[in-house]
Amino acid sequence: MKAEEIVIVGASESAEIGIVPDVSAMGLAIDSALRALDDAGLTPADVDGVAGTMHPAELALQLGTRPRYADGTNVGGCSYMLHVRHAVAALQTGMASVVVIMHGESGRSRVGVPAMSMDMTAAPGQFERIYGVAGTFSMFTLPVMAYLTKYGLDETALAEVSVAQSRWAAQHPRALRQKVLTVDDVLSSSMISWPFRVLECCPLTDGGGALVLTTASRAADMDLKYKPVVVAGTGSLVEGAGSSFMEDLTSFRAFRESSAEAFRSADMNVNDIDHLMVYDAYAHLPLYGLEDLGFVGKGEATDFIRSGATSPGGSLPMNTNGGGIMYTHTGMYGMFALQEAVRQMRGTSPAQVDGVQTSFVQGVGGMFAAAGAVVLRQP
Amino acid sequence: MPKCEEHGWVFPPRPHCPTCGTRPLAWQQLSGRGTIASFIISHRPGMGYQDEVPYFIIIVDTAEGPRMVGNLYGVPVTPESVTIGMPVEVFFEDREGVNVPQWRPLGSTVTA
């Protein structure tokens, strides 16, 4: 028996994103959830499944539901791709009928969250972070010189990523960084962790987002503001604890395997994809992503981006909200990549691409620790 | 470093072999040599490194295979000082009472 189609019937970010000093992390999540439910004419009473990286019981209490299904999977910023994947299975097997996936993070203002701390007890703490790792910018970035050297590339490879994405961000009024950049602009911005400049690193922001998923048959009875978006396929892989533990420093196995599974389950390949989101906490991730997902050959991503292929008007529009680097990055950015993909499918993105029939969303979790992929298509 | 007789070195160290589950594992000594697999130059100080910016954080492919993170000493802190594949050797540095493996160019005698 063919499993029932699962659709996204609600999707919204919080009213404000960026710098939001007067709303807690939980407040951002719940605001997003209520807005997403409103897309489908639903209320918290209709929800019997919750998911998020915050404690599911707390999310359920704050939203106002006693869910049959709860998913607290936390493998970093791609957790929301895994929540989608798990929700599809839960909805298809009747464990839930309406699942809300929530994200809220006060990454910048730190409202309603404990002080930031680094875990020094786990393997990355003992064997990576003790060497003066001040943040993700000096560890997530660490494999990049192996990559650039292998393919004879230089620092401009990273700058090209930010340049291309700035062209999309300029069209998004909610993007934190909206200026169209040149390679010189990027290379002359302040050095964070050589070869990474500040304009090649995500900012830290506040924000929330939520998705509402249900079955296609249930959606048919709902009063929807937007046509539903079909979850065509998903994939995930947990690779390991940190960037130095990668099997290969120049290619991310979890990107390769999660994307392959997502393509397989969607019965699609790269030629079927109209729009792409690749989680970019740092500028090297779209390079790895384009290659590991199979859109270009090994070492070819920089030339592809430099050619304008991923920019407005190009053959493969990528990170059309400006990406985590330009748009917003609360800490776990994956929800915002999904939100932009849904907007493109609905035709409501401020940087709308014409005729998007399919979108591929690739997330990364931790520092090259996990990955999750979601393929969306029109009904 | 722990080593499984059948499946080789285990890093990060675990009390069992992640391939076959054998435990306990005997610890054996490595040659202390390796090559630089990747690096960044940190311009923002991490915990305990307030007075050291900028400094190298490197990944070393040890001669025996396992990959380790460390700092590189004994060369000017510029991108030009380092090439991928550059040979390095280990020394041990006392950092706040913890003896941590660190790296210097092969043949150098610096001790941080």
CSV table of C-alpha atoms in Angstrom, one decimal:
chain,number,residue,atom,x,y,z
A,1,MET,CA,0.0,0.0,0.0
A,2,LYS,CA,1.3,3.4,-0.9
A,3,ALA,CA,1.8,5.7,2.1
A,4,GLU,CA,-0.4,8.7,2.2
A,5,GLU,CA,1.1,12.0,1.0
A,6,ILE,CA,2.1,14.4,3.8
A,7,VAL,CA,1.8,18.1,3.3
A,8,ILE,CA,2.9,21.4,4.9
A,9,VAL,CA,-0.3,23.5,5.5
A,10,GLY,CA,1.2,26.1,7.8
A,11,ALA,CA,4.5,27.9,7.8
A,12,SER,CA,5.6,31.1,9.5
A,13,GLU,CA,8.5,32.9,11.1
A,14,SER,CA,8.0,35.0,14.2
A,15,ALA,CA,6.6,38.5,13.8
A,16,GLU,CA,10.1,39.9,14.2
A,17,ILE,CA,13.5,38.3,13.6
A,18,GLY,CA,17.0,39.7,13.9
A,19,ILE,CA,17.4,41.7,17.1
A,20,VAL,CA,14.3,41.0,19.3
A,21,PRO,CA,15.3,41.9,22.9
A,22,ASP,CA,11.7,41.8,24.2
A,23,VAL,CA,10.7,38.3,23.4
A,24,SER,CA,11.9,35.1,25.0
A,25,ALA,CA,13.1,32.1,23.0
A,26,MET,CA,9.9,30.3,23.9
A,27,GLY,CA,7.8,33.3,23.0
A,28,LEU,CA,9.4,33.4,19.5
A,29,ALA,CA,8.5,29.7,19.1
A,30,ILE,CA,4.9,30.0,20.2
A,31,ASP,CA,4.3,33.2,18.2
A,32,SER,CA,5.5,31.3,15.1
A,33,ALA,CA,3.4,28.3,15.9
A,34,LEU,CA,0.2,30.4,16.3
A,35,ARG,CA,0.9,32.1,13.0
A,36,ALA,CA,1.6,28.9,11.2
A,37,LEU,CA,-1.6,27.3,12.6
A,38,ASP,CA,-3.5,30.4,11.4
A,39,ASP,CA,-2.4,29.5,7.8
A,40,ALA,CA,-4.6,26.4,8.0
A,41,GLY,CA,-7.4,27.8,10.1
A,42,LEU,CA,-6.3,25.7,13.0
A,43,THR,CA,-5.9,26.3,16.8
A,44,PRO,CA,-3.8,24.7,19.4
A,45,ALA,CA,-6.7,22.4,20.2
A,46,ASP,CA,-6.3,20.8,16.8
A,47,VAL,CA,-2.6,19.9,17.5
A,48,ASP,CA,-1.8,16.3,18.6
A,49,GLY,CA,1.9,16.3,17.7
A,50,VAL,CA,4.7,18.7,18.7
A,51,ALA,CA,8.4,18.8,17.8
A,52,GLY,CA,11.3,21.0,18.5
A,53,THR,CA,14.7,21.3,20.0
A,54,MET,CA,13.2,22.8,23.1
A,55,HIS,CA,11.7,20.4,25.6
A,56,PRO,CA,8.6,19.0,23.9
A,57,ALA,CA,6.6,19.0,27.1
A,58,GLU,CA,7.4,22.7,27.7
A,59,LEU,CA,6.5,23.5,24.1
A,60,ALA,CA,3.2,21.5,24.4
A,61,LEU,CA,2.3,23.3,27.7
A,62,GLN,CA,3.1,26.8,26.3
A,63,LEU,CA,1.2,26.1,23.0
A,64,GLY,CA,-1.7,24.6,24.9
A,65,THR,CA,-1.9,21.0,23.8
A,66,ARG,CA,-1.5,17.5,25.3
A,67,PRO,CA,0.1,15.8,22.3
A,68,ARG,CA,0.1,12.1,21.5
A,69,TYR,CA,3.3,12.6,19.6
A,70,ALA,CA,6.4,14.4,20.8
A,71,ASP,CA,9.8,14.7,19.1
A,72,GLY,CA,12.7,16.4,20.9
A,73,THR,CA,15.4,15.3,18.5
A,74,ASN,CA,18.4,17.7,18.8
A,75,VAL,CA,21.3,17.1,16.5
A,76,GLY,CA,22.0,20.8,16.0
A,77,GLY,CA,20.7,23.2,13.3
A,78,CYS,CA,19.3,20.6,11.0
A,79,SER,CA,17.1,19.1,13.7
A,80,TYR,CA,14.0,20.6,12.0
A,81,MET,CA,14.7,18.6,8.8
A,82,LEU,CA,14.7,15.5,11.0
A,83,HIS,CA,11.5,16.7,12.7
A,84,VAL,CA,9.9,16.9,9.3
A,85,ARG,CA,11.2,13.4,8.4
A,86,HIS,CA,9.9,12.0,11.7
A,87,ALA,CA,6.6,13.8,11.4
A,88,VAL,CA,6.0,12.3,8.0
A,89,ALA,CA,6.4,8.8,9.5
A,90,ALA,CA,4.2,9.7,12.4
A,91,LEU,CA,1.4,11.1,10.3
A,92,GLN,CA,1.5,8.2,7.8
A,93,THR,CA,1.2,5.7,10.6
A,94,GLY,CA,-1.5,7.5,12.5
A,95,MET,CA,0.6,8.4,15.6
A,96,ALA,CA,-0.6,12.0,15.0
A,97,SER,CA,-2.9,13.9,12.7
A,98,VAL,CA,-1.5,17.5,13.0
A,99,VAL,CA,2.1,18.0,13.9
A,100,VAL,CA,3.6,21.5,14.7
A,101,ILE,CA,7.4,21.8,14.5
A,102,MET,CA,8.6,24.8,16.4
A,103,HIS,CA,11.8,26.8,16.6
A,104,GLY,CA,12.6,29.8,18.9
A,105,GLU,CA,16.0,31.0,19.8
A,106,SER,CA,17.2,34.2,21.4
A,107,GLY,CA,20.7,33.7,20.1
A,108,ARG,CA,21.6,37.3,20.3
A,109,SER,CA,19.6,38.9,23.1
A,110,ARG,CA,19.6,35.7,25.3
A,111,VAL,CA,16.1,36.3,26.6
A,112,GLY,CA,14.7,33.4,28.6
A,113,VAL,CA,17.7,31.1,28.0
A,114,PRO,CA,20.6,30.0,30.2
A,115,ALA,CA,24.0,31.6,29.7
A,116,MET,CA,26.0,30.1,26.8
A,117,SER,CA,28.5,27.5,27.8
A,118,MET,CA,30.7,25.1,26.0
A,119,ASP,CA,30.6,21.4,26.9
A,120,MET,CA,34.2,20.5,27.7
A,121,THR,CA,33.4,17.0,28.8
A,122,ALA,CA,32.4,15.3,25.6
A,123,ALA,CA,34.9,14.3,22.9
A,124,PRO,CA,34.9,17.7,21.0
A,125,GLY,CA,35.4,19.5,24.3
A,126,GLN,CA,38.4,17.3,25.3
A,127,PHE,CA,40.1,16.9,21.9
A,128,GLU,CA,39.1,20.0,19.9
A,129,ARG,CA,37.8,22.9,22.0
A,130,ILE,CA,40.7,22.9,24.5
A,131,TYR,CA,43.0,24.3,21.8
A,132,GLY,CA,41.6,27.9,22.0
A,133,VAL,CA,38.4,27.3,20.1
A,134,ALA,CA,36.5,30.5,20.8
A,135,GLY,CA,33.3,29.6,18.9
A,136,THR,CA,32.0,27.7,16.0
A,137,PHE,CA,33.9,30.1,13.7
A,138,SER,CA,37.2,28.5,14.7
A,139,MET,CA,36.1,24.9,14.6
A,140,PHE,CA,33.4,24.5,12.0
A,141,THR,CA,35.7,26.3,9.6
A,142,LEU,CA,38.8,24.2,10.4
A,143,PRO,CA,38.6,21.6,7.5
A,144,VAL,CA,38.3,24.3,4.8
A,145,MET,CA,42.0,24.6,4.0
A,146,ALA,CA,42.2,20.9,3.2
A,147,TYR,CA,39.3,21.6,0.7
A,148,LEU,CA,40.7,24.8,-0.9
A,149,THR,CA,44.2,23.3,-1.2
A,150,LYS,CA,42.9,20.0,-2.8
A,151,TYR,CA,41.2,22.0,-5.6
A,152,GLY,CA,43.7,24.8,-6.0
A,153,LEU,CA,41.3,27.4,-4.7
A,154,ASP,CA,42.0,30.5,-2.7
A,155,GLU,CA,40.2,32.8,-0.3
A,156,THR,CA,38.0,34.3,-3.0
A,157,ALA,CA,36.2,31.0,-3.2
A,158,LEU,CA,34.6,31.8,0.2
A,159,ALA,CA,33.9,35.4,-0.7
A,160,GLU,CA,32.0,34.4,-3.9
A,161,VAL,CA,29.5,32.5,-1.7
A,162,SER,CA,28.7,35.7,0.3
A,163,VAL,CA,28.6,37.8,-2.8
A,164,ALA,CA,26.1,35.6,-4.6
A,165,GLN,CA,23.9,35.4,-1.5
A,166,SER,CA,24.0,39.1,-0.9
A,167,ARG,CA,22.1,39.6,-4.2
A,168,TRP,CA,19.2,37.6,-2.8
A,169,ALA,CA,19.4,39.2,0.7
A,170,ALA,CA,19.1,42.6,-0.9
A,171,GLN,CA,15.5,41.6,-2.0
A,172,HIS,CA,14.5,40.5,1.6
A,173,PRO,CA,13.4,43.4,3.8
A,174,ARG,CA,13.8,41.1,6.9
A,175,ALA,CA,17.4,40.1,6.1
A,176,LEU,CA,19.9,41.4,8.7
A,177,ARG,CA,22.5,42.1,6.1
A,178,GLN,CA,20.9,43.7,3.0
A,179,LYS,CA,23.8,45.3,1.1
A,180,VAL,CA,24.9,43.9,-2.2
A,181,LEU,CA,28.5,42.9,-1.7
A,182,THR,CA,31.6,42.6,-4.0
A,183,VAL,CA,34.5,40.2,-3.4
A,184,ASP,CA,36.5,43.1,-2.2
A,185,ASP,CA,33.9,44.1,0.3
A,186,VAL,CA,34.0,40.6,1.7
A,187,LEU,CA,37.7,40.2,1.7
A,188,SER,CA,38.2,43.6,3.4
A,189,SER,CA,35.8,42.9,6.2
A,190,SER,CA,37.3,42.0,9.6
A,191,MET,CA,39.2,38.8,10.0
A,192,ILE,CA,37.6,36.3,12.3
A,193,SER,CA,39.4,33.0,11.7
A,194,TRP,CA,41.6,33.1,8.7
A,195,PRO,CA,40.6,32.5,5.9
A,196,PHE,CA,37.1,33.5,7.1
A,197,ARG,CA,36.1,37.2,7.3
A,198,VAL,CA,33.1,38.4,9.3
A,199,LEU,CA,31.0,38.6,6.1
A,200,GLU,CA,31.6,34.9,5.5
A,201,CYS,CA,30.3,34.0,9.0
A,202,CYS,CA,26.7,33.9,10.2
A,203,PRO,CA,25.6,36.7,12.5
A,204,LEU,CA,23.9,35.7,15.8
A,205,THR,CA,20.3,36.7,15.9
A,206,ASP,CA,16.9,36.2,17.5
A,207,GLY,CA,13.9,34.6,15.8
A,208,GLY,CA,11.4,31.8,15.5
A,209,GLY,CA,9.7,29.7,12.9
A,210,ALA,CA,7.1,26.9,12.8
A,211,LEU,CA,5.7,24.4,10.3
A,212,VAL,CA,2.3,22.6,10.5
A,213,LEU,CA,2.2,19.2,8.8
A,214,THR,CA,-0.8,16.9,8.2
A,215,THR,CA,-2.0,14.3,5.8
A,216,ALA,CA,-3.2,15.3,2.3
A,217,SER,CA,-6.7,14.0,3.0
A,218,ARG,CA,-7.0,16.0,6.2
A,219,ALA,CA,-5.6,19.1,4.4
A,220,ALA,CA,-8.4,18.7,1.8
A,221,ASP,CA,-10.9,19.5,4.5
A,222,MET,CA,-9.0,22.5,5.9
A,223,ASP,CA,-9.6,26.2,5.0
A,224,LEU,CA,-6.0,26.9,3.8
A,225,LYS,CA,-4.6,30.3,3.1
A,226,TYR,CA,-2.0,28.8,0.7
A,227,LYS,CA,-1.9,25.7,-1.4
A,228,PRO,CA,-0.3,22.8,0.5
A,229,VAL,CA,3.3,21.9,-0.1
A,230,VAL,CA,4.1,18.2,-0.4
A,231,VAL,CA,6.9,16.6,1.5
A,232,ALA,CA,8.2,14.5,-1.4
A,233,GLY,CA,11.2,12.9,0.4
A,234,THR,CA,13.6,13.2,3.3
A,235,GLY,CA,16.9,11.8,4.5
A,236,SER,CA,19.2,12.1,7.5
A,237,LEU,CA,22.5,10.9,8.8
A,238,VAL,CA,24.4,11.5,12.0
A,239,GLU,CA,28.1,11.4,11.2
A,240,GLY,CA,30.0,12.1,14.4
A,241,ALA,CA,30.9,14.6,17.0
A,242,GLY,CA,32.9,17.4,15.3
A,243,SER,CA,34.7,18.7,12.3
A,244,SER,CA,38.1,17.0,12.9
A,245,PHE,CA,36.3,13.6,13.2
A,246,MET,CA,35.0,13.8,9.6
A,247,GLU,CA,35.9,10.8,7.5
A,248,ASP,CA,37.1,13.1,4.7
A,249,LEU,CA,37.9,16.8,5.4
A,250,THR,CA,36.9,17.8,1.8
A,251,SER,CA,33.5,16.2,1.6
A,252,PHE,CA,30.8,15.6,4.2
A,253,ARG,CA,29.5,12.1,4.3
A,254,ALA,CA,26.3,13.2,6.1
A,255,PHE,CA,25.5,15.6,3.2
A,256,ARG,CA,26.1,12.9,0.7
A,257,GLU,CA,24.1,10.2,2.4
A,258,SER,CA,21.2,12.3,3.7
A,259,SER,CA,20.7,13.9,0.3
A,260,ALA,CA,20.9,10.6,-1.6
A,261,GLU,CA,18.2,9.2,0.6
A,262,ALA,CA,16.0,12.3,0.2
A,263,PHE,CA,16.4,12.1,-3.6
A,264,ARG,CA,15.7,8.4,-3.6
A,265,SER,CA,12.6,8.7,-1.4
A,266,ALA,CA,11.3,11.6,-3.6
A,267,ASP,CA,12.1,9.6,-6.7
A,268,MET,CA,13.9,12.6,-8.1
A,269,ASN,CA,17.5,13.6,-9.0
A,270,VAL,CA,19.4,16.8,-9.2
A,271,ASN,CA,17.9,17.6,-12.6
A,272,ASP,CA,14.4,17.7,-11.1
A,273,ILE,CA,15.3,20.5,-8.6
A,274,ASP,CA,14.2,24.1,-9.3
A,275,HIS,CA,15.4,25.7,-6.0
A,276,LEU,CA,18.0,24.8,-3.4
A,277,MET,CA,18.7,25.8,0.2
A,278,VAL,CA,22.0,24.7,1.7
A,279,TYR,CA,22.5,25.5,5.4
A,280,ASP,CA,25.3,28.1,5.5
A,281,ALA,CA,26.5,28.9,9.0
A,282,TYR,CA,29.8,29.6,7.2
A,283,ALA,CA,30.7,30.2,3.6
A,284,HIS,CA,32.3,26.9,2.9
A,285,LEU,CA,29.1,24.9,3.5
A,286,PRO,CA,27.4,25.8,0.1
A,287,LEU,CA,30.6,24.7,-1.6
A,288,TYR,CA,30.6,21.3,0.2
A,289,GLY,CA,26.8,21.1,-0.3
A,290,LEU,CA,26.7,21.7,-4.1
A,291,GLU,CA,29.3,19.0,-4.6
A,292,ASP,CA,28.1,16.5,-2.0
A,293,LEU,CA,24.5,16.7,-3.2
A,294,GLY,CA,25.7,16.1,-6.7
A,295,PHE,CA,24.7,19.4,-8.4
A,296,VAL,CA,28.3,19.9,-9.5
A,297,GLY,CA,31.5,17.8,-9.6
A,298,LYS,CA,34.1,17.8,-6.9
A,299,GLY,CA,36.0,21.1,-6.7
A,300,GLU,CA,33.5,22.8,-9.2
A,301,ALA,CA,31.3,24.6,-6.8
A,302,THR,CA,33.3,27.9,-6.7
A,303,ASP,CA,33.2,28.3,-10.5
A,304,PHE,CA,29.5,27.4,-10.5
A,305,ILE,CA,28.7,30.2,-8.0
A,306,ARG,CA,31.1,32.7,-9.6
A,307,SER,CA,29.3,32.1,-13.0
A,308,GLY,CA,26.1,33.4,-11.4
A,309,ALA,CA,24.3,30.1,-11.6
A,310,THR,CA,23.1,30.4,-8.0
A,311,SER,CA,22.4,34.1,-8.1
A,312,PRO,CA,19.1,35.8,-9.2
A,313,GLY,CA,18.4,34.8,-12.8
A,314,GLY,CA,20.7,31.7,-12.6
A,315,SER,CA,19.9,28.1,-13.4
A,316,LEU,CA,19.9,26.9,-9.8
A,317,PRO,CA,18.7,29.6,-7.4
A,318,MET,CA,20.3,28.8,-4.0
A,319,ASN,CA,19.8,30.3,-0.5
A,320,THR,CA,17.3,32.8,-1.9
A,321,ASN,CA,16.8,34.5,1.5
A,322,GLY,CA,20.5,35.4,1.5
A,323,GLY,CA,21.2,32.3,3.6
A,324,GLY,CA,22.1,32.1,7.3
A,325,ILE,CA,25.0,34.5,6.6
A,326,MET,CA,22.9,37.3,5.3
A,327,TYR,CA,19.3,36.6,6.4
A,328,THR,CA,19.3,35.5,10.0
A,329,HIS,CA,21.1,32.9,12.1
A,330,THR,CA,19.6,32.3,15.5
A,331,GLY,CA,21.9,29.4,16.3
A,332,MET,CA,19.9,26.6,14.8
A,333,TYR,CA,19.2,28.1,11.3
A,334,GLY,CA,17.6,25.0,9.7
A,335,MET,CA,14.0,26.2,10.3
A,336,PHE,CA,14.7,29.4,8.3
A,337,ALA,CA,16.0,27.4,5.3
A,338,LEU,CA,12.7,25.4,5.4
A,339,GLN,CA,10.7,28.6,5.7
A,340,GLU,CA,12.3,30.2,2.6
A,341,ALA,CA,11.7,26.9,0.7
A,342,VAL,CA,8.0,26.9,1.6
A,343,ARG,CA,7.7,30.6,0.6
A,344,GLN,CA,9.2,29.8,-2.8
A,345,MET,CA,6.8,26.9,-3.2
A,346,ARG,CA,3.9,29.2,-2.2
A,347,GLY,CA,5.1,32.0,-4.4
A,348,THR,CA,5.4,34.4,-1.5
A,349,SER,CA,9.1,35.0,-1.2
A,350,PRO,CA,10.2,38.7,-1.5
A,351,ALA,CA,12.9,37.2,-3.8
A,352,GLN,CA,10.5,35.0,-5.6
A,353,VAL,CA,11.8,32.7,-8.4
A,354,ASP,CA,9.3,32.1,-11.2
A,355,GLY,CA,7.6,28.7,-11.4
A,356,VAL,CA,9.3,26.8,-8.6
A,357,GLN,CA,7.9,23.2,-8.7
A,358,THR,CA,10.5,21.6,-6.4
A,359,SER,CA,12.8,22.7,-3.7
A,360,PHE,CA,15.6,20.8,-2.0
A,361,VAL,CA,16.6,21.8,1.6
A,362,GLN,CA,19.8,20.5,3.0
A,363,GLY,CA,20.7,21.1,6.6
A,364,VAL,CA,23.8,20.5,8.7
A,365,GLY,CA,23.8,20.0,12.4
A,366,GLY,CA,26.6,20.6,14.9
A,367,MET,CA,29.9,21.2,13.3
A,368,PHE,CA,29.8,18.6,10.4
A,369,ALA,CA,28.1,16.3,12.9
A,370,ALA,CA,24.8,15.5,11.3
A,371,ALA,CA,22.7,16.4,8.3
A,372,GLY,CA,19.1,16.3,7.3
A,373,ALA,CA,17.5,16.8,3.9
A,374,VAL,CA,13.9,17.6,2.8
A,375,VAL,CA,12.5,17.6,-0.7
A,376,LEU,CA,9.4,19.7,-1.4
A,377,ARG,CA,7.1,19.7,-4.4
A,378,GLN,CA,3.9,21.1,-5.6
A,379,PRO,CA,0.8,19.0,-5.1
B,1,MET,CA,46.3,5.9,22.2
B,2,PRO,CA,44.0,2.8,22.5
B,3,LYS,CA,44.5,0.3,19.8
B,4,CYS,CA,42.4,-2.7,18.7
B,5,GLU,CA,44.7,-5.5,17.5
B,6,GLU,CA,42.3,-6.1,14.6
B,7,HIS,CA,40.9,-2.7,13.7
B,8,GLY,CA,43.7,-0.3,14.6
B,9,TRP,CA,43.8,3.0,16.5
B,10,VAL,CA,40.8,4.4,18.4
B,11,PHE,CA,40.6,8.2,18.5
B,12,PRO,CA,39.0,9.9,20.2
B,13,PRO,CA,39.8,7.3,22.8
B,14,ARG,CA,37.1,5.0,23.9
B,15,PRO,CA,37.3,2.0,26.2
B,16,HIS,CA,36.2,-0.3,23.4
B,17,CYS,CA,36.8,-0.8,19.7
B,18,PRO,CA,34.0,1.1,17.8
B,19,THR,CA,34.2,-1.6,15.0
B,20,CYS,CA,34.1,-4.9,16.9
B,21,GLY,CA,33.3,-3.9,20.5
B,22,THR,CA,36.4,-5.5,21.9
B,23,ARG,CA,37.3,-4.3,25.4
B,24,PRO,CA,39.4,-3.4,27.2
B,25,LEU,CA,42.0,-2.0,24.7
B,26,ALA,CA,45.7,-1.7,25.3
B,27,TRP,CA,47.3,1.8,25.0
B,28,GLN,CA,50.2,2.1,22.7
B,29,GLN,CA,52.6,4.9,21.9
B,30,LEU,CA,52.5,6.7,18.6
B,31,SER,CA,55.6,8.0,16.8
B,32,GLY,CA,54.7,11.6,17.5
B,33,ARG,CA,55.0,12.6,13.9
B,34,GLY,CA,52.4,13.7,11.4
B,35,THR,CA,51.5,16.2,8.7
B,36,ILE,CA,49.2,19.2,8.7
B,37,ALA,CA,45.8,18.3,7.2
B,38,SER,CA,44.1,21.7,7.6
B,39,PHE,CA,44.4,24.9,9.7
B,40,ILE,CA,42.8,28.2,10.6
B,41,ILE,CA,44.3,31.3,12.3
B,42,SER,CA,42.1,32.3,15.1
B,43,HIS,CA,41.8,36.1,15.6
B,44,ARG,CA,39.3,35.7,18.5
B,45,PRO,CA,40.7,34.3,21.7
B,46,GLY,CA,39.3,31.0,23.1
B,47,MET,CA,39.3,30.2,26.8
B,48,GLY,CA,42.8,30.4,28.2
B,49,TYR,CA,44.1,32.0,25.0
B,50,GLN,CA,43.4,35.6,25.8
B,51,ASP,CA,47.0,36.7,25.4
B,52,GLU,CA,47.8,34.6,22.3
B,53,VAL,CA,45.8,35.9,19.3
B,54,PRO,CA,46.4,35.4,16.6
B,55,TYR,CA,47.2,31.7,16.8
B,56,PHE,CA,47.0,28.5,14.7
B,57,ILE,CA,44.5,25.8,15.2
B,58,ILE,CA,45.5,22.8,13.1
B,59,ILE,CA,44.4,19.3,12.2
B,60,VAL,CA,47.2,16.8,12.1
B,61,ASP,CA,47.2,13.5,10.3
B,62,THR,CA,49.4,11.5,12.5
B,63,ALA,CA,51.9,9.1,10.8
B,64,GLU,CA,49.8,6.2,12.2
B,65,GLY,CA,46.6,7.6,10.8
B,66,PRO,CA,44.4,9.1,13.5
B,67,ARG,CA,43.6,12.8,13.1
B,68,MET,CA,44.1,15.2,16.0
B,69,VAL,CA,43.5,18.9,16.6
B,70,GLY,CA,46.2,21.1,18.2
B,71,ASN,CA,48.0,24.4,18.0
B,72,LEU,CA,51.1,24.9,15.9
B,73,TYR,CA,54.1,26.6,17.4
B,74,GLY,CA,57.5,27.6,16.1
B,75,VAL,CA,56.6,29.5,13.0
B,76,PRO,CA,55.3,33.0,12.4
B,77,VAL,CA,51.5,33.2,12.6
B,78,THR,CA,50.8,33.9,9.0
B,79,PRO,CA,49.0,31.8,6.3
B,80,GLU,CA,52.3,31.7,4.4
B,81,SER,CA,54.1,29.8,7.2
B,82,VAL,CA,52.0,26.7,6.7
B,83,THR,CA,51.3,24.3,3.8
B,84,ILE,CA,49.0,21.4,3.8
B,85,GLY,CA,51.1,18.3,4.1
B,86,MET,CA,53.8,20.1,6.2
B,87,PRO,CA,55.6,17.6,8.6
B,88,VAL,CA,55.2,18.3,12.3
B,89,GLU,CA,56.1,16.6,15.5
B,90,VAL,CA,54.4,16.5,18.9
B,91,PHE,CA,55.5,18.0,22.2
B,92,PHE,CA,53.5,18.3,25.4
B,93,GLU,CA,52.5,21.5,26.9
B,94,ASP,CA,51.2,22.1,30.5
B,95,ARG,CA,48.0,24.1,30.1
B,96,GLU,CA,46.6,24.8,33.5
B,97,GLY,CA,47.7,21.5,34.9
B,98,VAL,CA,46.7,19.4,31.9
B,99,ASN,CA,49.4,17.9,29.8
B,100,VAL,CA,48.2,18.4,26.2
B,101,PRO,CA,49.7,17.3,22.9
B,102,GLN,CA,50.9,20.2,20.8
B,103,TRP,CA,52.7,20.5,17.4
B,104,ARG,CA,55.8,22.1,16.0
B,105,PRO,CA,57.6,21.8,12.6
B,106,LEU,CA,59.6,18.6,12.4
B,107,GLY,CA,63.0,19.2,13.8
B,108,SER,CA,62.0,22.4,15.7
B,109,THR,CA,62.8,22.5,19.5
B,110,VAL,CA,60.3,25.1,20.6
B,111,THR,CA,58.2,24.2,23.6
B,112,ALA,CA,55.2,26.7,23.0
